[in-house]
Amino acid sequence: MAVLVALVVIVASFALFFQDDPSKDRETIYQVSTIDALMAGLYDGVVSIDELNDHGDTGLGTFDALDGEMVMLDGVCYQVLSDGHVEVASRKGTTPFAVVTFFDEDSSTDLVDVGNFSELLSAIGSELETENMVSVIVLEGTFSYVKARSVPAQQPPYLPLEEVIVEQTIFEFENVSGTIVGFYTPEYMAGMNVAGFHLHFISSDLSMGGHLLDVSFETAELGLDLTPSCLLFTPGTDAFLDLEGGGGDIDKVEH
Ligand SMILES: [Zn+2]
C-alpha cells in the first residue's frame, strides 16, 4: 500500500512539473494534417477549434469543408468567409488543416518601403535567423495595399485544391491597418507544410482578411519567433490512411 501511495505521489508531482513548464508547449508548432492531404481534397475537419486553441494563440489554416481562411491572432480564431466577411470561428467547428503556436516574440524590427509580395518575402527572409527552422511571423502596420483571397465551402465528393482554387474570391484593400500572420517553413518540410512563406491577413477592425497574395506598405513592425519543435496530428480517417502520392502543384494554390 505504501508503495502504491508513493507511486501516486511521484506521478502527481510529474504532472505538476509538466504543468509548471509551459515553455515546452509554447515553442512547438502544432499542425493538423499535411498540406499534401489538403491539396488532395481532404477537407473534412478532424480537430476542433477548441482543441486548436489549446495548442496556440497565433496561426493560420482553413475550416471544415474548406469554408474560408483561418487567421488566429491573440488567441482568437477568425474565419474569413468567401464573401469577404469575418467571423469569430465557433469553438465547436473543426479544421482539416491548420498550423498554430504560441507567439513569443524573439526579435522585432521595422520593415520599410515594401512595394510588393516578393519584396516582402525577401525583406522577411533577410531577417530570419536561419532557413532551417520554422519562424512564426507577425507583421503589424498600416498597409497601402493588400490583396487577399478566400475560398467557398465545398460539397463532398471533394475536388483537389488546385481545381477548387479557381472559385476563390479575391479582395483588394487600400490603406488598411491590420496584421499579417504566418510562417516561414524550411524546404525540407515540403509535403507536410507549405515550404517557404505562408501568410494570412486580418484587418485591425476585424472586418476583412484572407490568404495574402500581394501587399505594399511604407512601414510595418515585424515580429519573429523561432520555433524549434513541431507536433503533427495526422488524421485517422480512411481518406488520410489511404492517400497516395502528393497533392499537386503547390505553386498554383498557396503562392
Ligand atoms: Zn493560406
PDB file of C-alpha atoms in Angstrom, residues 2-255:
ATOM      1  CA  ALA A   2       2.804   2.380   0.933  1.00  0.00           C
ATOM      2  CA  VAL A   3       4.451   1.658  -2.424  1.00  0.00           C
ATOM      3  CA  LEU A   4       1.238   2.458  -4.247  1.00  0.00           C
ATOM      4  CA  VAL A   5       0.833   5.750  -2.389  1.00  0.00           C
ATOM      5  CA  ALA A   6       4.452   6.667  -3.161  1.00  0.00           C
ATOM      6  CA  LEU A   7       3.864   5.891  -6.840  1.00  0.00           C
ATOM      7  CA  VAL A   8       0.769   8.078  -6.941  1.00  0.00           C
ATOM      8  CA  VAL A   9       2.731  10.923  -5.343  1.00  0.00           C
ATOM      9  CA  ILE A  10       5.507  10.583  -7.927  1.00  0.00           C
ATOM     10  CA  VAL A  11       3.015  10.575 -10.823  1.00  0.00           C
ATOM     11  CA  ALA A  12       1.236  13.598  -9.356  1.00  0.00           C
ATOM     12  CA  SER A  13       4.468  15.519  -8.986  1.00  0.00           C
ATOM     13  CA  PHE A  14       5.438  14.722 -12.574  1.00  0.00           C
ATOM     14  CA  ALA A  15       2.072  16.056 -13.704  1.00  0.00           C
ATOM     15  CA  LEU A  16       2.664  19.236 -11.702  1.00  0.00           C
ATOM     16  CA  PHE A  17       6.157  19.558 -13.115  1.00  0.00           C
ATOM     17  CA  PHE A  18       4.876  19.486 -16.682  1.00  0.00           C
ATOM     18  CA  GLN A  19       2.039  21.890 -15.914  1.00  0.00           C
ATOM     19  CA  ASP A  20       4.591  24.272 -14.419  1.00  0.00           C
ATOM     20  CA  ASP A  21       6.713  24.137 -17.533  1.00  0.00           C
ATOM     21  CA  PRO A  22       4.566  25.610 -20.308  1.00  0.00           C
ATOM     22  CA  SER A  23       7.663  26.602 -22.308  1.00  0.00           C
ATOM     23  CA  LYS A  24       7.741  23.017 -23.576  1.00  0.00           C
ATOM     24  CA  ASP A  25       4.488  23.549 -25.498  1.00  0.00           C
ATOM     25  CA  ARG A  26       4.909  27.221 -26.280  1.00  0.00           C
ATOM     26  CA  GLU A  27       7.931  26.630 -28.510  1.00  0.00           C
ATOM     27  CA  THR A  28       6.119  23.977 -30.540  1.00  0.00           C
ATOM     28  CA  ILE A  29       4.343  24.282 -33.870  1.00  0.00           C
ATOM     29  CA  TYR A  30       1.098  22.307 -33.733  1.00  0.00           C
ATOM     30  CA  GLN A  31      -0.089  21.227 -37.146  1.00  0.00           C
ATOM     31  CA  VAL A  32      -3.288  19.459 -38.206  1.00  0.00           C
ATOM     32  CA  SER A  33      -2.827  17.117 -41.196  1.00  0.00           C
ATOM     33  CA  THR A  34      -0.485  17.852 -44.105  1.00  0.00           C
ATOM     34  CA  ILE A  35      -0.576  20.347 -46.961  1.00  0.00           C
ATOM     35  CA  ASP A  36      -0.410  17.436 -49.417  1.00  0.00           C
ATOM     36  CA  ALA A  37      -3.566  15.947 -47.882  1.00  0.00           C
ATOM     37  CA  LEU A  38      -5.354  19.307 -48.092  1.00  0.00           C
ATOM     38  CA  MET A  39      -4.270  19.731 -51.703  1.00  0.00           C
ATOM     39  CA  ALA A  40      -5.599  16.263 -52.493  1.00  0.00           C
ATOM     40  CA  GLY A  41      -9.044  17.358 -51.276  1.00  0.00           C
ATOM     41  CA  LEU A  42      -9.171  16.110 -47.674  1.00  0.00           C
ATOM     42  CA  TYR A  43     -11.365  18.930 -46.396  1.00  0.00           C
ATOM     43  CA  ASP A  44     -13.224  17.134 -43.591  1.00  0.00           C
ATOM     44  CA  GLY A  45     -12.460  18.763 -40.238  1.00  0.00           C
ATOM     45  CA  VAL A  46     -10.571  16.484 -37.871  1.00  0.00           C
ATOM     46  CA  VAL A  47      -9.640  18.721 -34.909  1.00  0.00           C
ATOM     47  CA  SER A  48     -11.942  21.186 -33.133  1.00  0.00           C
ATOM     48  CA  ILE A  49     -11.126  24.892 -32.937  1.00  0.00           C
ATOM     49  CA  ASP A  50     -11.397  24.482 -29.182  1.00  0.00           C
ATOM     50  CA  GLU A  51      -8.579  21.952 -29.208  1.00  0.00           C
ATOM     51  CA  LEU A  52      -6.565  24.028 -31.670  1.00  0.00           C
ATOM     52  CA  ASN A  53      -6.687  26.894 -29.158  1.00  0.00           C
ATOM     53  CA  ASP A  54      -5.068  24.621 -26.561  1.00  0.00           C
ATOM     54  CA  HIS A  55      -2.002  24.420 -28.788  1.00  0.00           C
ATOM     55  CA  GLY A  56      -1.547  28.033 -29.784  1.00  0.00           C
ATOM     56  CA  ASP A  57      -2.713  31.624 -29.969  1.00  0.00           C
ATOM     57  CA  THR A  58      -1.332  32.508 -33.400  1.00  0.00           C
ATOM     58  CA  GLY A  59      -1.547  30.808 -36.772  1.00  0.00           C
ATOM     59  CA  LEU A  60      -3.472  30.010 -39.915  1.00  0.00           C
ATOM     60  CA  GLY A  61      -5.370  27.300 -41.737  1.00  0.00           C
ATOM     61  CA  THR A  62      -8.804  26.548 -43.092  1.00  0.00           C
ATOM     62  CA  PHE A  63     -12.106  25.097 -41.868  1.00  0.00           C
ATOM     63  CA  ASP A  64     -14.244  22.009 -42.308  1.00  0.00           C
ATOM     64  CA  ALA A  65     -15.325  21.695 -45.968  1.00  0.00           C
ATOM     65  CA  LEU A  66     -12.746  24.393 -46.872  1.00  0.00           C
ATOM     66  CA  ASP A  67     -15.157  27.031 -45.610  1.00  0.00           C
ATOM     67  CA  GLY A  68     -12.880  30.074 -45.670  1.00  0.00           C
ATOM     68  CA  GLU A  69      -9.443  31.094 -44.497  1.00  0.00           C
ATOM     69  CA  MET A  70      -8.334  30.897 -40.867  1.00  0.00           C
ATOM     70  CA  VAL A  71      -6.371  33.573 -39.066  1.00  0.00           C
ATOM     71  CA  MET A  72      -5.572  33.020 -35.392  1.00  0.00           C
ATOM     72  CA  LEU A  73      -4.338  36.116 -33.586  1.00  0.00           C
ATOM     73  CA  ASP A  74      -4.038  36.847 -29.849  1.00  0.00           C
ATOM     74  CA  GLY A  75      -5.793  33.564 -29.110  1.00  0.00           C
ATOM     75  CA  VAL A  76      -8.885  34.291 -31.209  1.00  0.00           C
ATOM     76  CA  CYS A  77      -9.641  32.155 -34.242  1.00  0.00           C
ATOM     77  CA  TYR A  78     -11.138  34.182 -37.117  1.00  0.00           C
ATOM     78  CA  GLN A  79     -12.895  32.781 -40.166  1.00  0.00           C
ATOM     79  CA  VAL A  80     -12.649  34.825 -43.376  1.00  0.00           C
ATOM     80  CA  LEU A  81     -15.581  33.624 -45.456  1.00  0.00           C
ATOM     81  CA  SER A  82     -15.608  33.613 -49.238  1.00  0.00           C
ATOM     82  CA  ASP A  83     -17.931  36.644 -49.358  1.00  0.00           C
ATOM     83  CA  GLY A  84     -15.198  38.552 -47.532  1.00  0.00           C
ATOM     84  CA  HIS A  85     -16.752  38.999 -44.138  1.00  0.00           C
ATOM     85  CA  VAL A  86     -15.026  37.831 -40.991  1.00  0.00           C
ATOM     86  CA  GLU A  87     -16.481  35.911 -38.074  1.00  0.00           C
ATOM     87  CA  VAL A  88     -15.035  34.600 -34.852  1.00  0.00           C
ATOM     88  CA  ALA A  89     -14.936  30.867 -35.576  1.00  0.00           C
ATOM     89  CA  SER A  90     -17.163  28.626 -33.500  1.00  0.00           C
ATOM     90  CA  ARG A  91     -15.095  26.684 -30.975  1.00  0.00           C
ATOM     91  CA  LYS A  92     -17.178  23.645 -31.872  1.00  0.00           C
ATOM     92  CA  GLY A  93     -16.187  23.987 -35.520  1.00  0.00           C
ATOM     93  CA  THR A  94     -13.376  21.873 -36.926  1.00  0.00           C
ATOM     94  CA  THR A  95     -10.349  22.204 -39.171  1.00  0.00           C
ATOM     95  CA  PRO A  96      -8.871  19.846 -41.778  1.00  0.00           C
ATOM     96  CA  PHE A  97      -5.571  21.794 -41.888  1.00  0.00           C
ATOM     97  CA  ALA A  98      -4.113  24.351 -39.524  1.00  0.00           C
ATOM     98  CA  VAL A  99      -0.759  25.467 -38.156  1.00  0.00           C
ATOM     99  CA  VAL A 100      -0.667  27.241 -34.788  1.00  0.00           C
ATOM    100  CA  THR A 101       1.710  28.014 -31.954  1.00  0.00           C
ATOM    101  CA  PHE A 102       2.115  30.394 -29.051  1.00  0.00           C
ATOM    102  CA  PHE A 103       3.739  33.568 -30.298  1.00  0.00           C
ATOM    103  CA  ASP A 104       6.615  34.596 -28.032  1.00  0.00           C
ATOM    104  CA  GLU A 105       8.466  37.280 -29.934  1.00  0.00           C
ATOM    105  CA  ASP A 106      12.230  36.704 -30.151  1.00  0.00           C
ATOM    106  CA  SER A 107      13.024  39.779 -32.230  1.00  0.00           C
ATOM    107  CA  SER A 108      11.307  42.802 -33.659  1.00  0.00           C
ATOM    108  CA  THR A 109      12.250  45.156 -36.458  1.00  0.00           C
ATOM    109  CA  ASP A 110      10.635  47.663 -38.806  1.00  0.00           C
ATOM    110  CA  LEU A 111      10.307  46.777 -42.465  1.00  0.00           C
ATOM    111  CA  VAL A 112      10.220  49.826 -44.735  1.00  0.00           C
ATOM    112  CA  ASP A 113       9.258  50.602 -48.326  1.00  0.00           C
ATOM    113  CA  VAL A 114       7.931  47.228 -49.374  1.00  0.00           C
ATOM    114  CA  GLY A 115       6.408  47.500 -52.858  1.00  0.00           C
ATOM    115  CA  ASN A 116       5.011  44.031 -53.475  1.00  0.00           C
ATOM    116  CA  PHE A 117       4.735  40.445 -52.232  1.00  0.00           C
ATOM    117  CA  SER A 118       8.154  39.283 -53.417  1.00  0.00           C
ATOM    118  CA  GLU A 119       9.797  42.328 -51.811  1.00  0.00           C
ATOM    119  CA  LEU A 120       8.003  41.404 -48.584  1.00  0.00           C
ATOM    120  CA  LEU A 121       9.309  37.846 -48.729  1.00  0.00           C
ATOM    121  CA  SER A 122      12.897  38.957 -49.292  1.00  0.00           C
ATOM    122  CA  ALA A 123      12.590  41.594 -46.546  1.00  0.00           C
ATOM    123  CA  ILE A 124      11.376  38.968 -44.050  1.00  0.00           C
ATOM    124  CA  GLY A 125      13.876  36.446 -45.429  1.00  0.00           C
ATOM    125  CA  SER A 126      16.798  38.721 -44.655  1.00  0.00           C
ATOM    126  CA  GLU A 127      15.597  38.973 -41.027  1.00  0.00           C
ATOM    127  CA  LEU A 128      15.350  35.198 -40.477  1.00  0.00           C
ATOM    128  CA  GLU A 129      17.965  33.822 -38.143  1.00  0.00           C
ATOM    129  CA  THR A 130      18.042  30.567 -40.097  1.00  0.00           C
ATOM    130  CA  GLU A 131      16.295  28.910 -43.039  1.00  0.00           C
ATOM    131  CA  ASN A 132      16.412  25.556 -41.265  1.00  0.00           C
ATOM    132  CA  MET A 133      13.844  26.152 -38.539  1.00  0.00           C
ATOM    133  CA  VAL A 134      10.231  27.314 -38.534  1.00  0.00           C
ATOM    134  CA  SER A 135       9.763  31.024 -37.784  1.00  0.00           C
ATOM    135  CA  VAL A 136       6.421  32.488 -36.778  1.00  0.00           C
ATOM    136  CA  ILE A 137       5.744  35.830 -38.462  1.00  0.00           C
ATOM    137  CA  VAL A 138       3.551  38.634 -37.120  1.00  0.00           C
ATOM    138  CA  LEU A 139       3.688  41.859 -39.138  1.00  0.00           C
ATOM    139  CA  GLU A 140       1.645  44.799 -37.902  1.00  0.00           C
ATOM    140  CA  GLY A 141       1.079  48.048 -39.678  1.00  0.00           C
ATOM    141  CA  THR A 142      -0.994  50.193 -41.978  1.00  0.00           C
ATOM    142  CA  PHE A 143      -0.757  48.725 -45.447  1.00  0.00           C
ATOM    143  CA  SER A 144      -1.235  50.914 -48.502  1.00  0.00           C
ATOM    144  CA  TYR A 145      -2.374  47.849 -50.490  1.00  0.00           C
ATOM    145  CA  VAL A 146      -3.450  44.328 -49.567  1.00  0.00           C
ATOM    146  CA  LYS A 147      -4.632  41.613 -51.949  1.00  0.00           C
ATOM    147  CA  ALA A 148      -6.082  38.557 -50.237  1.00  0.00           C
ATOM    148  CA  ARG A 149      -8.315  35.648 -51.108  1.00  0.00           C
ATOM    149  CA  SER A 150     -10.770  33.256 -49.566  1.00  0.00           C
ATOM    150  CA  VAL A 151     -12.433  30.096 -50.787  1.00  0.00           C
ATOM    151  CA  PRO A 152     -16.053  28.915 -50.763  1.00  0.00           C
ATOM    152  CA  ALA A 153     -17.243  25.886 -48.767  1.00  0.00           C
ATOM    153  CA  GLN A 154     -17.152  22.657 -50.772  1.00  0.00           C
ATOM    154  CA  GLN A 155     -19.549  19.736 -51.020  1.00  0.00           C
ATOM    155  CA  PRO A 156     -18.329  16.135 -50.997  1.00  0.00           C
ATOM    156  CA  PRO A 157     -17.061  14.396 -53.028  1.00  0.00           C
ATOM    157  CA  TYR A 158     -14.310  16.980 -52.752  1.00  0.00           C
ATOM    158  CA  LEU A 159     -12.199  18.094 -55.697  1.00  0.00           C
ATOM    159  CA  PRO A 160      -8.445  18.720 -55.318  1.00  0.00           C
ATOM    160  CA  LEU A 161      -7.479  22.191 -54.116  1.00  0.00           C
ATOM    161  CA  GLU A 162      -5.937  23.046 -57.478  1.00  0.00           C
ATOM    162  CA  GLU A 163      -9.416  22.730 -59.077  1.00  0.00           C
ATOM    163  CA  VAL A 164     -11.270  24.437 -56.220  1.00  0.00           C
ATOM    164  CA  ILE A 165      -8.966  27.448 -56.182  1.00  0.00           C
ATOM    165  CA  VAL A 166     -10.416  28.733 -59.459  1.00  0.00           C
ATOM    166  CA  GLU A 167     -13.525  29.604 -57.390  1.00  0.00           C
ATOM    167  CA  GLN A 168     -11.520  31.777 -54.993  1.00  0.00           C
ATOM    168  CA  THR A 169     -12.722  35.293 -54.263  1.00  0.00           C
ATOM    169  CA  ILE A 170     -10.043  37.963 -54.388  1.00  0.00           C
ATOM    170  CA  PHE A 171     -10.263  41.060 -52.197  1.00  0.00           C
ATOM    171  CA  GLU A 172      -8.246  44.243 -52.577  1.00  0.00           C
ATOM    172  CA  PHE A 173      -7.933  46.755 -49.764  1.00  0.00           C
ATOM    173  CA  GLU A 174      -6.238  50.142 -49.616  1.00  0.00           C
ATOM    174  CA  ASN A 175      -4.856  51.951 -46.582  1.00  0.00           C
ATOM    175  CA  VAL A 176      -5.911  49.266 -44.185  1.00  0.00           C
ATOM    176  CA  SER A 177      -4.329  48.677 -40.810  1.00  0.00           C
ATOM    177  CA  GLY A 178      -4.010  45.136 -39.653  1.00  0.00           C
ATOM    178  CA  THR A 179      -1.783  42.152 -39.087  1.00  0.00           C
ATOM    179  CA  ILE A 180      -0.152  39.646 -41.390  1.00  0.00           C
ATOM    180  CA  VAL A 181       0.223  36.315 -39.603  1.00  0.00           C
ATOM    181  CA  GLY A 182       2.059  33.272 -40.850  1.00  0.00           C
ATOM    182  CA  PHE A 183       5.097  31.089 -41.024  1.00  0.00           C
ATOM    183  CA  TYR A 184       8.392  30.557 -42.702  1.00  0.00           C
ATOM    184  CA  THR A 185       8.804  26.785 -43.096  1.00  0.00           C
ATOM    185  CA  PRO A 186      12.058  25.099 -44.183  1.00  0.00           C
ATOM    186  CA  GLU A 187      12.255  23.495 -47.610  1.00  0.00           C
ATOM    187  CA  TYR A 188      12.815  20.034 -46.079  1.00  0.00           C
ATOM    188  CA  MET A 189       9.258  20.142 -44.663  1.00  0.00           C
ATOM    189  CA  ALA A 190       7.631  20.402 -48.129  1.00  0.00           C
ATOM    190  CA  GLY A 191       4.742  17.967 -48.426  1.00  0.00           C
ATOM    191  CA  MET A 192       3.958  18.310 -44.768  1.00  0.00           C
ATOM    192  CA  ASN A 193       3.620  22.090 -44.722  1.00  0.00           C
ATOM    193  CA  VAL A 194       3.874  24.976 -47.190  1.00  0.00           C
ATOM    194  CA  ALA A 195       7.644  25.280 -47.693  1.00  0.00           C
ATOM    195  CA  GLY A 196       8.802  28.888 -47.654  1.00  0.00           C
ATOM    196  CA  PHE A 197       6.327  31.579 -46.645  1.00  0.00           C
ATOM    197  CA  HIS A 198       2.611  31.176 -45.945  1.00  0.00           C
ATOM    198  CA  LEU A 199       0.865  34.348 -44.793  1.00  0.00           C
ATOM    199  CA  HIS A 200      -2.711  35.350 -43.950  1.00  0.00           C
ATOM    200  CA  PHE A 201      -4.090  38.832 -43.214  1.00  0.00           C
ATOM    201  CA  ILE A 202      -6.674  40.248 -40.815  1.00  0.00           C
ATOM    202  CA  SER A 203      -7.606  43.927 -40.535  1.00  0.00           C
ATOM    203  CA  SER A 204      -7.487  45.691 -37.147  1.00  0.00           C
ATOM    204  CA  ASP A 205     -11.240  46.284 -37.250  1.00  0.00           C
ATOM    205  CA  LEU A 206     -11.672  42.527 -37.874  1.00  0.00           C
ATOM    206  CA  SER A 207     -13.808  43.194 -40.921  1.00  0.00           C
ATOM    207  CA  MET A 208     -11.580  41.816 -43.695  1.00  0.00           C
ATOM    208  CA  GLY A 209      -8.773  39.391 -44.357  1.00  0.00           C
ATOM    209  CA  GLY A 210      -7.731  36.225 -46.151  1.00  0.00           C
ATOM    210  CA  HIS A 211      -4.781  34.336 -47.606  1.00  0.00           C
ATOM    211  CA  LEU A 212      -2.252  37.025 -48.556  1.00  0.00           C
ATOM    212  CA  LEU A 213      -1.446  37.353 -52.265  1.00  0.00           C
ATOM    213  CA  ASP A 214       0.087  40.818 -52.529  1.00  0.00           C
ATOM    214  CA  VAL A 215       0.909  43.799 -50.340  1.00  0.00           C
ATOM    215  CA  SER A 216       2.678  47.149 -50.237  1.00  0.00           C
ATOM    216  CA  PHE A 217       3.424  49.487 -47.356  1.00  0.00           C
ATOM    217  CA  GLU A 218       5.794  52.162 -46.079  1.00  0.00           C
ATOM    218  CA  THR A 219       6.453  50.827 -42.581  1.00  0.00           C
ATOM    219  CA  ALA A 220       5.337  47.785 -40.638  1.00  0.00           C
ATOM    220  CA  GLU A 221       6.640  46.122 -37.493  1.00  0.00           C
ATOM    221  CA  LEU A 222       7.868  42.587 -37.944  1.00  0.00           C
ATOM    222  CA  GLY A 223       7.922  40.196 -35.003  1.00  0.00           C
ATOM    223  CA  LEU A 224       9.604  36.813 -35.370  1.00  0.00           C
ATOM    224  CA  ASP A 225       9.514  33.736 -33.161  1.00  0.00           C
ATOM    225  CA  LEU A 226      11.914  30.922 -33.954  1.00  0.00           C
ATOM    226  CA  THR A 227      10.136  27.689 -33.025  1.00  0.00           C
ATOM    227  CA  PRO A 228      12.270  24.551 -32.776  1.00  0.00           C
ATOM    228  CA  SER A 229       9.673  21.804 -32.203  1.00  0.00           C
ATOM    229  CA  CYS A 230       6.789  20.521 -34.228  1.00  0.00           C
ATOM    230  CA  LEU A 231       3.818  18.354 -33.273  1.00  0.00           C
ATOM    231  CA  LEU A 232       1.940  16.885 -36.231  1.00  0.00           C
ATOM    232  CA  PHE A 233      -1.588  15.498 -35.861  1.00  0.00           C
ATOM    233  CA  THR A 234      -2.293  13.036 -38.667  1.00  0.00           C
ATOM    234  CA  PRO A 235      -5.998  12.163 -39.157  1.00  0.00           C
ATOM    235  CA  GLY A 236      -7.179   8.603 -38.618  1.00  0.00           C
ATOM    236  CA  THR A 237      -9.722   8.919 -41.422  1.00  0.00           C
ATOM    237  CA  ASP A 238      -9.809   6.363 -44.259  1.00  0.00           C
ATOM    238  CA  ALA A 239      -9.196   9.200 -46.719  1.00  0.00           C
ATOM    239  CA  PHE A 240      -5.927  10.030 -44.980  1.00  0.00           C
ATOM    240  CA  LEU A 241      -4.865   6.443 -44.311  1.00  0.00           C
ATOM    241  CA  ASP A 242      -5.411   5.509 -47.963  1.00  0.00           C
ATOM    242  CA  LEU A 243      -3.983   8.697 -49.500  1.00  0.00           C
ATOM    243  CA  GLU A 244      -1.271   8.079 -52.065  1.00  0.00           C
ATOM    244  CA  GLY A 245       1.234  10.456 -53.584  1.00  0.00           C
ATOM    245  CA  GLY A 246       1.486  14.221 -53.411  1.00  0.00           C
ATOM    246  CA  GLY A 247      -1.260  16.752 -53.736  1.00  0.00           C
ATOM    247  CA  GLY A 248      -0.360  18.547 -56.974  1.00  0.00           C
ATOM    248  CA  ASP A 249       1.339  21.811 -57.805  1.00  0.00           C
ATOM    249  CA  ILE A 250       1.568  23.881 -54.626  1.00  0.00           C
ATOM    250  CA  ASP A 251       2.587  26.999 -56.545  1.00  0.00           C
ATOM    251  CA  LYS A 252      -0.898  27.091 -58.073  1.00  0.00           C
ATOM    252  CA  VAL A 253      -2.686  27.177 -54.715  1.00  0.00           C
ATOM    253  CA  GLU A 254      -0.600  28.704 -51.973  1.00  0.00           C
ATOM    254  CA  HIS A 255       1.678  31.220 -53.640  1.00  0.00           C
TER     255      HIS A 255
END
